[in-house]
Coordinates of C-alpha atoms and ligand atoms in Angstrom, one line a residue:
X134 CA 72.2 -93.8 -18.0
X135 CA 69.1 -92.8 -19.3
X136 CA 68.4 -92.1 -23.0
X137 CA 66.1 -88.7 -24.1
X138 CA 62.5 -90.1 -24.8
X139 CA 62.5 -89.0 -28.0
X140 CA 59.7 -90.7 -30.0
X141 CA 58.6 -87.7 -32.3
X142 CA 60.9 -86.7 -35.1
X143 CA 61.9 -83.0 -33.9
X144 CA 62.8 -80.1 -36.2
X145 CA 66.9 -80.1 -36.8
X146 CA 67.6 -77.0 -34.7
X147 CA 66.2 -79.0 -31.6
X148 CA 68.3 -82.2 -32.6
X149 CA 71.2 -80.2 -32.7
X150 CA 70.6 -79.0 -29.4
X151 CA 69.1 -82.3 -27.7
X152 CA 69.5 -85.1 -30.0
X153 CA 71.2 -88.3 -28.6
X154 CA 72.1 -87.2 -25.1
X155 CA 72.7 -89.3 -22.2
X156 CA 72.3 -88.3 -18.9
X157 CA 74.4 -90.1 -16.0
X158 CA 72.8 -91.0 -12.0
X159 CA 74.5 -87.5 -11.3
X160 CA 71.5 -86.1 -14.0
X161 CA 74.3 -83.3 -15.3
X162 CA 73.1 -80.5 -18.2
X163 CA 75.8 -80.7 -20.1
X164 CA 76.9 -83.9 -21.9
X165 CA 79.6 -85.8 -19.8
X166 CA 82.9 -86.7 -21.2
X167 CA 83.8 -89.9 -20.8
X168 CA 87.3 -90.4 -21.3
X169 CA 87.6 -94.0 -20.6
X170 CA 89.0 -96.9 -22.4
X171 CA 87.2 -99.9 -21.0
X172 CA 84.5 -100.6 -18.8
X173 CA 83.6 -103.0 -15.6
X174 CA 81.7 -105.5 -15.4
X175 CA 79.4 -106.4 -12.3
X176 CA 80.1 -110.5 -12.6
X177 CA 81.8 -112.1 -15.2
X178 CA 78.2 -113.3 -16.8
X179 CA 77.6 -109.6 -17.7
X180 CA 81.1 -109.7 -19.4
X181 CA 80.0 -112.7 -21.4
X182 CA 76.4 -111.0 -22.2
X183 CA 77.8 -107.7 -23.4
X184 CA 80.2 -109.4 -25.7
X185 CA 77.6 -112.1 -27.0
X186 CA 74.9 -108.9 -28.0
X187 CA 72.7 -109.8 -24.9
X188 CA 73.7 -106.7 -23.0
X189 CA 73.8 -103.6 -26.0
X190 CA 76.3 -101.6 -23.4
X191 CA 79.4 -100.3 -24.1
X192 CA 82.7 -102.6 -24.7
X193 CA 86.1 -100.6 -25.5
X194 CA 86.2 -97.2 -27.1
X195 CA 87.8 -98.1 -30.1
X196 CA 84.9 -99.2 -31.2
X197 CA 81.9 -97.9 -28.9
X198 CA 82.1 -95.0 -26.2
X199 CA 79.1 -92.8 -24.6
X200 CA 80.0 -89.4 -25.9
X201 CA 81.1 -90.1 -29.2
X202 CA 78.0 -92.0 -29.1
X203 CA 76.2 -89.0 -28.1
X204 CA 77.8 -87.2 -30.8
X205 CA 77.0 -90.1 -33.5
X206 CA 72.8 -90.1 -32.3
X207 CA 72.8 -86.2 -32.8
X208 CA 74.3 -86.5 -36.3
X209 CA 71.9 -89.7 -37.2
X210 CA 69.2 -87.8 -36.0
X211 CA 70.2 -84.5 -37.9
X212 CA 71.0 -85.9 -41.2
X213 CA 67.8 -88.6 -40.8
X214 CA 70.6 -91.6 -41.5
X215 CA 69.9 -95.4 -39.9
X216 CA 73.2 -95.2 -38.2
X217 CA 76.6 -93.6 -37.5
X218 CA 80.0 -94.0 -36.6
X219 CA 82.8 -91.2 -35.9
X220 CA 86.2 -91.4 -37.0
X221 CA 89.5 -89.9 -35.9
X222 CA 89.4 -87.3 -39.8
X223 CA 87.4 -86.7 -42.1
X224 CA 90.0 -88.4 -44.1
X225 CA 89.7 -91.6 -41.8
X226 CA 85.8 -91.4 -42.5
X227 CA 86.0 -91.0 -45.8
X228 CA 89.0 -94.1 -46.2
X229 CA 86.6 -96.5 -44.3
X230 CA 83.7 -95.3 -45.6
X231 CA 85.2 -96.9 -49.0
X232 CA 87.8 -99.1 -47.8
X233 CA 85.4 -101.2 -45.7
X234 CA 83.1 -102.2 -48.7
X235 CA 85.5 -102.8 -51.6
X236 CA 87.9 -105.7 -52.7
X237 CA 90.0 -106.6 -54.9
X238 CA 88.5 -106.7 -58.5
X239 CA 85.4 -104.0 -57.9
X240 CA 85.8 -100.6 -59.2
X241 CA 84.6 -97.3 -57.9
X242 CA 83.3 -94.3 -59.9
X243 CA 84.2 -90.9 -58.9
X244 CA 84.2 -87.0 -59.4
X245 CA 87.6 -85.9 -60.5
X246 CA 87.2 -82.5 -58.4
X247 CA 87.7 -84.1 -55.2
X248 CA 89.6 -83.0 -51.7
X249 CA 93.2 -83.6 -52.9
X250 CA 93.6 -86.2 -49.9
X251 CA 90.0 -88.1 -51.5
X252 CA 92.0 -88.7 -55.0
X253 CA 94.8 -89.9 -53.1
X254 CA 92.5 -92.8 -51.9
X255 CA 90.8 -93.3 -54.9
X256 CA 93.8 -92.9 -57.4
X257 CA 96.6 -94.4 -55.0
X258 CA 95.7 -96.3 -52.2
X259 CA 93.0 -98.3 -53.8
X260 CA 94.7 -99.4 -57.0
X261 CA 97.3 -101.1 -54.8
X262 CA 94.8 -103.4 -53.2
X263 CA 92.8 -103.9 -56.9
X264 CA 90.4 -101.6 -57.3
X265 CA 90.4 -99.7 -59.8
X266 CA 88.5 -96.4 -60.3
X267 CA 87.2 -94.3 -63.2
X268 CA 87.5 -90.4 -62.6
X269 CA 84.7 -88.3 -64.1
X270 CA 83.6 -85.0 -64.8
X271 CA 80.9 -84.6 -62.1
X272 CA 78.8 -82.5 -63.9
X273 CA 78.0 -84.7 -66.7
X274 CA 75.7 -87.2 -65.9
X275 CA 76.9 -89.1 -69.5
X276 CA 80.1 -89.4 -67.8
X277 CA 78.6 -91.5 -65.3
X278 CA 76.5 -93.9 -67.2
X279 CA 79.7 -94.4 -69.3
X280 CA 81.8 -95.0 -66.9
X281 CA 79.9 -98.2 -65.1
X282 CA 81.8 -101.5 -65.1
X283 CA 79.3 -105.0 -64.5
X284 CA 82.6 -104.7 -61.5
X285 CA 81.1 -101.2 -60.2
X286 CA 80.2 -101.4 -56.6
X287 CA 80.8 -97.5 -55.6
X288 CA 80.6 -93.7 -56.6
X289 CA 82.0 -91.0 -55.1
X290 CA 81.6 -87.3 -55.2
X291 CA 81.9 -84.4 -53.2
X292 CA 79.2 -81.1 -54.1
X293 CA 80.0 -78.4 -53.9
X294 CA 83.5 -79.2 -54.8
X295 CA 86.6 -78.0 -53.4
X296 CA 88.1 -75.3 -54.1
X297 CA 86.1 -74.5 -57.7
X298 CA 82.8 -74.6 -56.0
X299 CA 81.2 -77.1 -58.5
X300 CA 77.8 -78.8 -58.1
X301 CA 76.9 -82.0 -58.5
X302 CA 73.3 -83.1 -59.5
X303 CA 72.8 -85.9 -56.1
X304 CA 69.8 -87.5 -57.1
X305 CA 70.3 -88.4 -60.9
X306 CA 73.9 -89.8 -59.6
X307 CA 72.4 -91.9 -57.5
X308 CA 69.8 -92.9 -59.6
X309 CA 72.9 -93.9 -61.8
X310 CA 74.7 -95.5 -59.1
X311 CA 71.8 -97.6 -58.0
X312 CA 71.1 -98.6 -61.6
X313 CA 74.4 -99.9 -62.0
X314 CA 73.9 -101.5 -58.4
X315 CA 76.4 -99.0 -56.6
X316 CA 76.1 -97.1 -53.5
X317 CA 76.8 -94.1 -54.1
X318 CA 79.1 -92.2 -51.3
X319 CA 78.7 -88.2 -50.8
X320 CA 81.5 -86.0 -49.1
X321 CA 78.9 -83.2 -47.4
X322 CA 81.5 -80.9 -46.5
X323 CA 81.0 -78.1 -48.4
X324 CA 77.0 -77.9 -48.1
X325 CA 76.8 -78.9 -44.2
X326 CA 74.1 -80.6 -43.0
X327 CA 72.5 -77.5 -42.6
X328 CA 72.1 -76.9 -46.1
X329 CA 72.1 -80.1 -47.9
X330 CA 70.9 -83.7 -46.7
X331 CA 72.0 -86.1 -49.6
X332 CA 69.9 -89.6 -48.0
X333 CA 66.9 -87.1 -49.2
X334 CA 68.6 -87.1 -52.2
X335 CA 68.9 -91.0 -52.9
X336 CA 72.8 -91.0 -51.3
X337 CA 73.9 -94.3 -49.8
X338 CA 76.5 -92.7 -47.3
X339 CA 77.4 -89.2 -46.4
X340 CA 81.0 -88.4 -44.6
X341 CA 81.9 -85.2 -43.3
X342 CA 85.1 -83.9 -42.2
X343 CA 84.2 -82.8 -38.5
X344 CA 86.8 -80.8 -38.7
X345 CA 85.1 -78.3 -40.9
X346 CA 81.6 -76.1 -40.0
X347 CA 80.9 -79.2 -36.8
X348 CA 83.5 -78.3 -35.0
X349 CA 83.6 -74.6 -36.3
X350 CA 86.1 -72.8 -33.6
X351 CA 89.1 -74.9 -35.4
X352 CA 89.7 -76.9 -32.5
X353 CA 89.9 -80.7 -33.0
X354 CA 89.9 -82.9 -35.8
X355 CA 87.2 -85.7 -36.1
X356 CA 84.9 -87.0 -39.3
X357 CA 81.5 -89.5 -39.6
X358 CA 79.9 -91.5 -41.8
X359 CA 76.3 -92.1 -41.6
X360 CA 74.1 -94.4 -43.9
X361 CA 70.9 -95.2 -45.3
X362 CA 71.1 -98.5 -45.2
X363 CA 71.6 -101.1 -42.1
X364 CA 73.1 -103.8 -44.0
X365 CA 76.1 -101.3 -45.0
X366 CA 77.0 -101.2 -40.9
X367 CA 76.6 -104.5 -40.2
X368 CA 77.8 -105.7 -42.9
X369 CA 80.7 -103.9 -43.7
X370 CA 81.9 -100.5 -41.7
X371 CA 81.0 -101.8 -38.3
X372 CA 83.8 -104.5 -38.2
X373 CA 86.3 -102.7 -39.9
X374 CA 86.2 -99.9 -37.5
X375 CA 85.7 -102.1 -34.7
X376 CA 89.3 -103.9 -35.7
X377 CA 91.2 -101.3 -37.7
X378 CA 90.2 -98.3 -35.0
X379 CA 90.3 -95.3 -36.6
X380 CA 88.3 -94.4 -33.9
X381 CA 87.3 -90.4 -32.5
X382 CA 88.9 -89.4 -29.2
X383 CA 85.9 -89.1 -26.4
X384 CA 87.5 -85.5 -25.9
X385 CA 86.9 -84.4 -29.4
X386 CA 83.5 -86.2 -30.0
X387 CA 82.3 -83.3 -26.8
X388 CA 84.0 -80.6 -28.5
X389 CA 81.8 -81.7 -31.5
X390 CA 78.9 -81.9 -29.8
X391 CA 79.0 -79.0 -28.3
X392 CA 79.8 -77.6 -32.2
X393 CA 76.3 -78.8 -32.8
X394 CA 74.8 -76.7 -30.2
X395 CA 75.4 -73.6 -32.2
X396 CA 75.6 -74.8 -35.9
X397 CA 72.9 -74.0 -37.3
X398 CA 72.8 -70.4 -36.6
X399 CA 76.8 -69.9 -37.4
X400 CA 76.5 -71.6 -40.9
X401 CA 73.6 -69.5 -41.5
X402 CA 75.0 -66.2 -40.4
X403 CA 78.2 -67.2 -42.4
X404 CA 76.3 -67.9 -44.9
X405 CA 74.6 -64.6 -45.3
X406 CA 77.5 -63.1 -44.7
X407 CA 79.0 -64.7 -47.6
X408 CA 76.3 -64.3 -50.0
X409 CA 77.1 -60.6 -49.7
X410 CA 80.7 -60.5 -50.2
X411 CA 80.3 -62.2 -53.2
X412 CA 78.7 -59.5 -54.7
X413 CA 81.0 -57.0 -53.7
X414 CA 84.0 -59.4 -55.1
X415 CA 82.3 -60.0 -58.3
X416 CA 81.6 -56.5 -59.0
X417 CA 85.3 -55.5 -58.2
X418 CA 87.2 -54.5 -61.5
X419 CA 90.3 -57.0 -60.3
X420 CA 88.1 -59.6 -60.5
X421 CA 87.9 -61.5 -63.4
X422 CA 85.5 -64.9 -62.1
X423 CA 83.7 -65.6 -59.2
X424 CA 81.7 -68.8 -58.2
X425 CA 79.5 -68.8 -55.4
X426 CA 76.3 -71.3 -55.2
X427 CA 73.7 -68.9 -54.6
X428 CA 74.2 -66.4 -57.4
X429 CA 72.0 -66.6 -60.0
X430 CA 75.3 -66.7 -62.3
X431 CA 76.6 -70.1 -61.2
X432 CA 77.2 -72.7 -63.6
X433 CA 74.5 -75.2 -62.1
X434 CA 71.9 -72.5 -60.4
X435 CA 69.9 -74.7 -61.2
X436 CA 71.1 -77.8 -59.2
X437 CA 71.7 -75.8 -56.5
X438 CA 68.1 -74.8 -56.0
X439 CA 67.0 -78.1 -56.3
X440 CA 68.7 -79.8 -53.6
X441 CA 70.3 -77.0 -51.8
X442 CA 68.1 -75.3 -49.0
X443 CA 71.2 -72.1 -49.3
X444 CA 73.9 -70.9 -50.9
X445 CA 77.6 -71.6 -49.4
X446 CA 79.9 -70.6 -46.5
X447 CA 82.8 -70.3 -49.2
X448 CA 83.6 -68.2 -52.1
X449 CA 86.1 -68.7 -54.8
X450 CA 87.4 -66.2 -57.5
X451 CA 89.8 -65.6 -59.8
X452 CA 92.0 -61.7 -59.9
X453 CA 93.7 -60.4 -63.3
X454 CA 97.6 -60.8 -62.8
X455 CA 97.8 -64.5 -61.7
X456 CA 99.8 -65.9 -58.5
X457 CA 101.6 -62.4 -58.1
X458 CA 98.0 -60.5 -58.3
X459 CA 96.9 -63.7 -55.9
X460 CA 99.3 -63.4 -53.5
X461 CA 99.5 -59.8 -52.9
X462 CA 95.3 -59.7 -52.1
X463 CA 96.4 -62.6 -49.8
X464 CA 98.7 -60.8 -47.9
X465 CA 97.0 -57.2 -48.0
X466 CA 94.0 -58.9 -45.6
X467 CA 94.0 -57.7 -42.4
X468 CA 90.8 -59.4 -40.7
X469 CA 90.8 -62.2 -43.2
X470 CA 93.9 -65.2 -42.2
X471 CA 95.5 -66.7 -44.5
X472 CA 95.0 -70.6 -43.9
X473 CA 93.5 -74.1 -45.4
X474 CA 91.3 -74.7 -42.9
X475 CA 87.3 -73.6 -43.9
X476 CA 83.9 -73.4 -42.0
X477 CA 85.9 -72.0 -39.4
X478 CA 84.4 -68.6 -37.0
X479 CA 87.3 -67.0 -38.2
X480 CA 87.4 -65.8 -42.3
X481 CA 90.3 -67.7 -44.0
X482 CA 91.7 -67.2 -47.7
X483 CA 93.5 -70.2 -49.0
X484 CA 95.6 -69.5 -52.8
X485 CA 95.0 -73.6 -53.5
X486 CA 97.2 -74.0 -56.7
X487 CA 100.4 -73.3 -54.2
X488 CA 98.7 -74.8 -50.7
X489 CA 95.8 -77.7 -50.7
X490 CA 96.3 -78.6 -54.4
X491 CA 100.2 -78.3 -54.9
X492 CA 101.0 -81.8 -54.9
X493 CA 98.9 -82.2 -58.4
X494 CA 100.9 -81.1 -62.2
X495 CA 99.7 -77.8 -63.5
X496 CA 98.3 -79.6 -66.3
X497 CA 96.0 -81.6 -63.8
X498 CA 94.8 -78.1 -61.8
X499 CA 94.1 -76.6 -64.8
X500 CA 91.7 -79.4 -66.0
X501 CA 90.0 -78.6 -62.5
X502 CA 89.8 -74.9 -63.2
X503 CA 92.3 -74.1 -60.3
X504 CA 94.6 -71.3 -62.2
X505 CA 97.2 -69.5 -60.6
X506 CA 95.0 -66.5 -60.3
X507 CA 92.3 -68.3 -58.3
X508 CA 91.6 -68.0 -54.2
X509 CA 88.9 -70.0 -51.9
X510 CA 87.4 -67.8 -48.9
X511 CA 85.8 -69.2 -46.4
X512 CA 83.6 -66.6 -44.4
X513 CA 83.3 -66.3 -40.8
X514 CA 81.3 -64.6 -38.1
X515 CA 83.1 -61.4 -38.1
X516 CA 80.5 -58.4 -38.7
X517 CA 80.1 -58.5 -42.6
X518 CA 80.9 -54.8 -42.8
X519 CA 84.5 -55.3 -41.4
X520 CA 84.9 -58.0 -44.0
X521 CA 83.8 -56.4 -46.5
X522 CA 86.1 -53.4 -46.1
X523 CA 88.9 -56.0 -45.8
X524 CA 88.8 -58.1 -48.8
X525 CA 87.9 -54.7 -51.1
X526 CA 91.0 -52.8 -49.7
X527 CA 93.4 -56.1 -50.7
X528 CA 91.3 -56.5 -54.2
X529 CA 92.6 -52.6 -54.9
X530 CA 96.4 -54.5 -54.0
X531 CA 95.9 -57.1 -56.4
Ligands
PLP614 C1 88.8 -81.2 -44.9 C2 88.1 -82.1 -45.8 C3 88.3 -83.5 -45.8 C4 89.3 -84.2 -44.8 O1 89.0 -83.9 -43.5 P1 90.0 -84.0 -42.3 O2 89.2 -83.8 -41.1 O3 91.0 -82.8 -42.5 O4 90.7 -85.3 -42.3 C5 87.6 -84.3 -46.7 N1 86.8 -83.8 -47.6 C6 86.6 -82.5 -47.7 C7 85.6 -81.9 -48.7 C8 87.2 -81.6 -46.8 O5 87.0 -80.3 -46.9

């Protein structure tokens, strides 16, 4: 196989398109899928050298295959990380991407408005091994510095947050974090790499959910981690994936890839689309709150123009009247599905208080600003018009 020479750092769009591919004898266009677990050796010396680091070639896929990593190089390359490993989830990504550098007796720092499967890692899973973990409010940097322990060794957060849209200053976090002599850890989700690079930012490790705007067609399920730092691989993630195996099917790490190809220019036509039905929802009398992160009325406009390059693919408001009022705009979309996925080509509504965030008391929603009332939209590439007549005939419903 023969690697793209690819000395010169090339704009994103031409990563996305070329980064990281391999090209077989048979010299095919599109990237090969090899679904393989194992590979021959020629003599059983080459066996010995590939397992010994000698020979840098490929072992087992649990831990190393050639498309996913074709799919890792393009990500590297995109987000300008040292290295990168796929994982089965996003939630598998994320769980490793903590999991693999804690013990028992550190402590972890983290947003409270977090992906409702994120808290249950750091408010479940990690307590039971001893490590405990301080929940703040993201937004106030205060909260941060107060929350160190001399025991701190990670932060979390996720920005924009899910569902509420929050944002999250990156770089004065990390500054935080790496004053305290944390890494801190960044969920990208909600920005995409398209629109947010947090390593630029001072970010330790990003994780994405694959799953989201990579794949984009709601297809396969898949998540990475890519760092800043080589020590963190070697040190810590590379051996825990390699013998825990949370690993990315070969299948899915193509399907990703070839969500790659055309990234770019769906999150930014989603995007535009979405910066426009905002304004029509906030100026609907039904409406009572909307937060999108490219209005000039959102809580941190600010922050978001500092270290986003755009707004967001996803909306979220709030309609007079509650879960009925919720509901019945829900149901009275035609175009729009009704569904919890997001960064998908088709537009999805999700009511999170009775879906994504049910398992939590209504105490604990409300202290996230997820009322009853509240809906998350994620736009997709359906012509804007058509959406927009959508969502304003189930607003008059609501
Ligand atoms: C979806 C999502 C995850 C989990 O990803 P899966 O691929 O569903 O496991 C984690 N964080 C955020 C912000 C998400 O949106």
């Amino acid at each position: 196989m023969s690697e793209n020479k690819a000395p010169r750092r090339r704009r994103p769009a031409t990563e996305l398109v070329h980064g990281g591919s391999l090209r077989s004898q048979f010299g095919e266009m599109s990237e090969a899928i090899f679904l393989t677990q194992g590979f021959a050796y020629e003599t059983a010396e080459a066996a010995e050298a590939r397992f010994n680091g000698e020979d840098p070639g490929f072992i087992y896929s649990r831990f190393s295959n050639p498309t996913v990593f074709m799919f890792e190089e393009r990500m590297r390359l995109l987000e300008g990380a040292v290295a990168a490993r796929a994982t089965a989830s996003g939630m598998a990504a994320v769980t490793a991407a903590l999991v693999s550098m804690l013990k028992a007796g550190d402590h972890v720092v983290a947003a409270k408005a977090l992906f409702s499967s994120c808290l249950y890692v750091v408010e479940e899973l990690l307590p039971r091994f001893g490590v405990t973990s301080t929940l703040v409010d993201g937004t106030d940097l205060n909260q941060w510095r107060d929350a160190v322990k001399p025991n701190t060794k990670a932060f979390f957060l996720e920005s924009p947050t899910n569902p509420t849209l929050e944002v999250i200053d990156i770089a004065e976090v990390a500054k935080i974090a790496h004053e305290a002599g944390a890494r801190l850890v960044v969920d990208n989700v909600f920005a995409t790499p398209i629109w947010q690079s947090p390593i630029a930012l001072g970010a330790d490790i990003v994780v994405y959910s694959a799953t989201k705007h990579i794949d984009g067609q709601g297809r396969v399920l898949g998540g990475i981690i890519l760092s800043a730092d080589q020590s963190y691989i070697d040190d810590h993630l590379h051996n825990f994936l390699r013998q825990t195996g949370p690993s990315l099917s070969p299948f899915n790490a193509w399907v990703l890839l070839k969500g790659l190809e055309t990234m770019e220019v769906r999150v930014q036509r989603q995007t535009s689309s979405a910066a426009r039905i905002a304004d029509v929802i906030a100026a609907h009398p039904k409406v009572s709150k909307l937060i999108y992160p490219g209005r000039a009325d959102h809580p941190q406009a600010d922050i978001v123009k500092k270290q986003m390059r755009a707004g967001s693919t996803l909306i979220a408001f709030e309609v007079d009247g509650g879960k009925e009022a919720a509901f019945r705009v829900a149901s009275a979309l035609e175009i729009v599905k009704i569904s919890n996925n997001l960064g998908d080509a088709k537009s999805l509504i999700t009511h999170p208080s009775t879906t994504t965030h049910q398992r939590l008391s209504e105490e604990a929603r409300l202290g996230y600003g997820i009322t009853q009332g509240m809906l998350r939209l994620s736009i997709g590439l359906e012509d804007p018009e058509d959406l927009v007549e959508d969502i304003s005939l189930a607003l008059d419903q609501a």
